[in-house]
Structures are given as structure tokens and as C-alpha cells.
PDB file of C-alpha atoms in Angstrom:
ATOM      1  CA  UNK P1307      46.756-187.208  -7.478  1.00  0.00           C
ATOM      2  CA  UNK P1308      43.485-186.685  -9.318  1.00  0.00           C
ATOM      3  CA  UNK P1309      42.302-183.300 -10.524  1.00  0.00           C
ATOM      4  CA  UNK P1310      38.747-182.912  -9.229  1.00  0.00           C
ATOM      5  CA  UNK P1311      36.228-180.178  -9.946  1.00  0.00           C
ATOM      6  CA  UNK P1312      32.870-179.531  -8.331  1.00  0.00           C
ATOM      7  CA  UNK P1313      30.604-177.563 -10.692  1.00  0.00           C
ATOM      8  CA  UNK P1314      27.857-175.372  -9.212  1.00  0.00           C
ATOM      9  CA  UNK P1315      25.112-174.050 -11.498  1.00  0.00           C
ATOM     10  CA  UNK P1316      23.138-170.838 -11.121  1.00  0.00           C
ATOM     11  CA  UNK P1317      19.632-169.814 -10.141  1.00  0.00           C
ATOM     12  CA  UNK P1318      16.761-171.701 -11.787  1.00  0.00           C
ATOM     13  CA  UNK P1319      19.179-174.076 -13.553  1.00  0.00           C
ATOM     14  CA  UNK P1320      20.387-177.652 -12.979  1.00  0.00           C
ATOM     15  CA  UNK P1321      23.464-179.800 -13.537  1.00  0.00           C
ATOM     16  CA  UNK P1322      22.802-180.005 -17.296  1.00  0.00           C
ATOM     17  CA  UNK P1323      23.600-176.293 -17.483  1.00  0.00           C
ATOM     18  CA  UNK P1324      27.227-177.154 -16.658  1.00  0.00           C
ATOM     19  CA  UNK P1325      27.522-180.122 -19.064  1.00  0.00           C
ATOM     20  CA  UNK P1326      29.493-178.338 -21.795  1.00  0.00           C
ATOM     21  CA  UNK P1327      32.015-177.040 -19.270  1.00  0.00           C
ATOM     22  CA  UNK P1328      32.213-180.466 -17.626  1.00  0.00           C
ATOM     23  CA  UNK P1329      32.917-182.162 -20.962  1.00  0.00           C
ATOM     24  CA  UNK P1330      35.654-179.661 -21.750  1.00  0.00           C
ATOM     25  CA  UNK P1331      37.304-180.002 -18.342  1.00  0.00           C
ATOM     26  CA  UNK P1332      37.152-183.797 -18.532  1.00  0.00           C
ATOM     27  CA  UNK P1333      38.893-183.571 -21.923  1.00  0.00           C
ATOM     28  CA  UNK P1334      41.668-181.685 -20.093  1.00  0.00           C
ATOM     29  CA  UNK P1335      41.982-184.486 -17.520  1.00  0.00           C
ATOM     30  CA  UNK P1336      39.745-183.230 -14.720  1.00  0.00           C
ATOM     31  CA  UNK P1337      37.263-185.424 -12.934  1.00  0.00           C
ATOM     32  CA  UNK P1338      34.030-183.400 -12.709  1.00  0.00           C
ATOM     33  CA  UNK P1339      30.986-183.636 -10.505  1.00  0.00           C
ATOM     34  CA  UNK P1340      28.014-181.409 -11.229  1.00  0.00           C
ATOM     35  CA  UNK P1341      25.264-181.113  -8.650  1.00  0.00           C
ATOM     36  CA  UNK P1342      21.544-180.454  -8.975  1.00  0.00           C
ATOM     37  CA  UNK P1343      21.255-177.700  -6.391  1.00  0.00           C
ATOM     38  CA  UNK P1344      18.000-176.422  -4.885  1.00  0.00           C
ATOM     39  CA  UNK P1345      18.707-172.903  -6.155  1.00  0.00           C
ATOM     40  CA  UNK P1346      15.200-171.813  -7.066  1.00  0.00           C
ATOM     41  CA  UNK P1347      12.505-172.398  -4.477  1.00  0.00           C
ATOM     42  CA  UNK P1348      14.593-172.940  -1.334  1.00  0.00           C
ATOM     43  CA  UNK P1349      16.650-170.785   0.985  1.00  0.00           C
ATOM     44  CA  UNK P1350      20.237-170.226  -0.185  1.00  0.00           C
ATOM     45  CA  UNK P1351      21.664-171.921   2.922  1.00  0.00           C
ATOM     46  CA  UNK P1352      20.025-175.212   1.958  1.00  0.00           C
ATOM     47  CA  UNK P1353      22.248-175.319  -1.131  1.00  0.00           C
ATOM     48  CA  UNK P1354      25.294-174.603   1.034  1.00  0.00           C
ATOM     49  CA  UNK P1355      24.538-177.623   3.231  1.00  0.00           C
ATOM     50  CA  UNK P1356      24.045-179.733   0.114  1.00  0.00           C
ATOM     51  CA  UNK P1357      27.472-178.662  -1.199  1.00  0.00           C
ATOM     52  CA  UNK P1358      29.041-179.395   2.201  1.00  0.00           C
ATOM     53  CA  UNK P1359      27.605-182.919   2.103  1.00  0.00           C
ATOM     54  CA  UNK P1360      29.136-183.537  -1.319  1.00  0.00           C
ATOM     55  CA  UNK P1361      32.466-182.031  -0.292  1.00  0.00           C
ATOM     56  CA  UNK P1362      32.499-184.391   2.687  1.00  0.00           C
ATOM     57  CA  UNK P1363      31.918-187.331   0.366  1.00  0.00           C
ATOM     58  CA  UNK P1364      34.642-186.182  -2.042  1.00  0.00           C
ATOM     59  CA  UNK P1365      37.162-185.515   0.744  1.00  0.00           C
ATOM     60  CA  UNK P1366      36.659-188.938   2.284  1.00  0.00           C
ATOM     61  CA  UNK P1367      37.217-190.810  -0.991  1.00  0.00           C
ATOM     62  CA  UNK P1368      40.255-189.191  -2.582  1.00  0.00           C
ATOM     63  CA  UNK P1369      43.404-187.209  -1.981  1.00  0.00           C
ATOM     64  CA  UNK P1370      44.192-183.888  -3.541  1.00  0.00           C
ATOM     65  CA  UNK P1371      42.380-180.596  -3.809  1.00  0.00           C
ATOM     66  CA  UNK P1372      38.813-180.092  -4.953  1.00  0.00           C
ATOM     67  CA  UNK P1373      38.497-177.141  -7.320  1.00  0.00           C
ATOM     68  CA  UNK P1374      35.218-175.227  -7.364  1.00  0.00           C
ATOM     69  CA  UNK P1375      33.630-173.640 -10.431  1.00  0.00           C
ATOM     70  CA  UNK P1376      30.361-171.744 -10.067  1.00  0.00           C
ATOM     71  CA  UNK P1377      28.171-169.886 -12.489  1.00  0.00           C
ATOM     72  CA  UNK P1378      26.136-166.933 -11.194  1.00  0.00           C
ATOM     73  CA  UNK P1379      24.488-168.013  -7.926  1.00  0.00           C
ATOM     74  CA  UNK P1380      26.824-171.026  -7.929  1.00  0.00           C
ATOM     75  CA  UNK P1381      29.654-168.511  -7.556  1.00  0.00           C
ATOM     76  CA  UNK P1382      27.902-167.032  -4.531  1.00  0.00           C
ATOM     77  CA  UNK P1383      27.825-170.535  -3.103  1.00  0.00           C
ATOM     78  CA  UNK P1384      31.582-170.764  -3.602  1.00  0.00           C
ATOM     79  CA  UNK P1385      31.977-167.547  -1.627  1.00  0.00           C
ATOM     80  CA  UNK P1386      29.874-168.974   1.207  1.00  0.00           C
ATOM     81  CA  UNK P1387      31.821-172.255   1.122  1.00  0.00           C
ATOM     82  CA  UNK P1388      35.093-170.337   1.436  1.00  0.00           C
ATOM     83  CA  UNK P1389      33.700-168.496   4.454  1.00  0.00           C
ATOM     84  CA  UNK P1390      32.088-171.415   6.275  1.00  0.00           C
ATOM     85  CA  UNK P1391      33.255-174.834   5.084  1.00  0.00           C
ATOM     86  CA  UNK P1392      34.855-177.327   7.391  1.00  0.00           C
ATOM     87  CA  UNK P1393      36.788-178.686   4.386  1.00  0.00           C
ATOM     88  CA  UNK P1394      38.901-175.583   3.633  1.00  0.00           C
ATOM     89  CA  UNK P1395      42.120-177.621   3.598  1.00  0.00           C
ATOM     90  CA  UNK P1396      40.720-179.652   0.688  1.00  0.00           C
ATOM     91  CA  UNK P1397      39.689-176.698  -1.488  1.00  0.00           C
ATOM     92  CA  UNK P1398      41.950-175.858  -4.410  1.00  0.00           C
ATOM     93  CA  UNK P1399      41.300-173.167  -6.981  1.00  0.00           C
ATOM     94  CA  UNK P1400      37.936-171.428  -7.254  1.00  0.00           C
ATOM     95  CA  UNK P1401      36.407-169.832 -10.333  1.00  0.00           C
ATOM     96  CA  UNK P1402      33.320-167.636 -10.357  1.00  0.00           C
ATOM     97  CA  UNK P1403      31.648-167.120 -13.731  1.00  0.00           C
ATOM     98  CA  UNK P1404      29.285-164.125 -14.032  1.00  0.00           C
ATOM     99  CA  UNK P1405      28.718-164.073 -10.273  1.00  0.00           C
ATOM    100  CA  UNK P1406      26.749-161.114  -8.888  1.00  0.00           C
ATOM    101  CA  UNK P1407      29.089-160.470  -5.953  1.00  0.00           C
ATOM    102  CA  UNK P1408      27.629-156.991  -5.473  1.00  0.00           C
ATOM    103  CA  UNK P1409      24.040-158.133  -5.947  1.00  0.00           C
ATOM    104  CA  UNK P1410      21.797-158.412  -8.973  1.00  0.00           C
ATOM    105  CA  UNK P1411      19.726-155.474 -10.204  1.00  0.00           C
ATOM    106  CA  UNK P1412      17.203-157.926 -11.668  1.00  0.00           C
ATOM    107  CA  UNK P1413      16.855-159.708  -8.314  1.00  0.00           C
ATOM    108  CA  UNK P1414      16.400-156.312  -6.637  1.00  0.00           C
ATOM    109  CA  UNK P1415      13.561-155.421  -9.012  1.00  0.00           C
ATOM    110  CA  UNK P1416      12.000-158.879  -8.573  1.00  0.00           C
ATOM    111  CA  UNK P1417      12.105-158.456  -4.803  1.00  0.00           C
ATOM    112  CA  UNK P1418       9.739-155.499  -5.169  1.00  0.00           C
ATOM    113  CA  UNK P1419       7.021-157.762  -6.618  1.00  0.00           C
ATOM    114  CA  UNK P1420       4.772-158.858  -3.782  1.00  0.00           C
ATOM    115  CA  UNK P1421       5.434-162.496  -2.865  1.00  0.00           C
ATOM    116  CA  UNK P1422       8.065-163.112  -5.547  1.00  0.00           C
ATOM    117  CA  UNK P1423      10.949-163.825  -3.175  1.00  0.00           C
ATOM    118  CA  UNK P1424       8.655-165.874  -0.950  1.00  0.00           C
ATOM    119  CA  UNK P1425       8.205-168.258  -3.879  1.00  0.00           C
ATOM    120  CA  UNK P1426      11.695-167.959  -5.428  1.00  0.00           C
ATOM    121  CA  UNK P1427      13.530-167.873  -2.105  1.00  0.00           C
ATOM    122  CA  UNK P1428      17.036-168.102  -3.536  1.00  0.00           C
ATOM    123  CA  UNK P1429      16.594-164.635  -5.068  1.00  0.00           C
ATOM    124  CA  UNK P1430      17.117-163.162  -1.605  1.00  0.00           C
ATOM    125  CA  UNK P1431      20.776-164.175  -1.825  1.00  0.00           C
ATOM    126  CA  UNK P1432      21.184-162.159  -5.039  1.00  0.00           C
ATOM    127  CA  UNK P1433      20.339-158.924  -3.260  1.00  0.00           C
ATOM    128  CA  UNK P1434      23.324-156.712  -2.395  1.00  0.00           C
ATOM    129  CA  UNK P1435      22.115-156.506   1.215  1.00  0.00           C
ATOM    130  CA  UNK P1436      21.998-160.296   1.718  1.00  0.00           C
ATOM    131  CA  UNK P1437      24.042-161.380   4.713  1.00  0.00           C
TER     132      UNK P1437
END
């Protein structure tokens, strides 16, 4: 059984942001996949559907659990996956790194700037009132 990890980066980042962690986990025997998520200019749910697509691909190709590791907004994606995924039986351990589970004060302040969250749509998900 292979040890697989899906790495989810944070807001305004990309898969390269998770490279150091990926290298370390691969050294420990994990097989890592890091995604380039649309976590800047798009609605948060679009990233969820993107993760679901990759989970579907991973589930269909291998046996064993898929562990999830998310940094910041990537951790919020993990929370949404745990609530809504159709692949729950394939999810192993989950790790959230610096995830704003109670919202982000910086995102709250940014939301007060006219048009800011219209452009950086993912910031809406960092608000404590996001549903």
C-alpha cells in the first residue's frame, strides 16, 4: 500500500510553495501531489471542485488512503472536502498548517476596501462569517 499525500497551498500561492514539504515527505516515503489551485481570483468552491477531480483520479488509480495537508486557505479546503467529498472512504489523515478556521483579521480588513473581494474572490472564504 502506497502512502499518498495531496498538498494544498494557500491564498495567492501555487504548488511551488509546498515544494520543501513535498521533498521532505517524499524522503520519508510518501508519494506527494501538489496542485496549482485557483485560490486567488476565483470563488473558493472552484478550488473544491478542482480538488475533488484530483481525488477522483487518485482514488481510481491506487489503493490506500490519501492524506491531505493544507497550508492556510488550503486547510480551509481540507475542511470543505471533509464536509462534502464523495471520496470520504479514501481520506486518511489531514493536517492543517496555519489555517484560519475562525476567519482572518487581515481578510476582514481587506473586505472593507471597495471592490477588493470582487477581484480577490477567495478572500471571502477567509471571513469568519463565510458559509
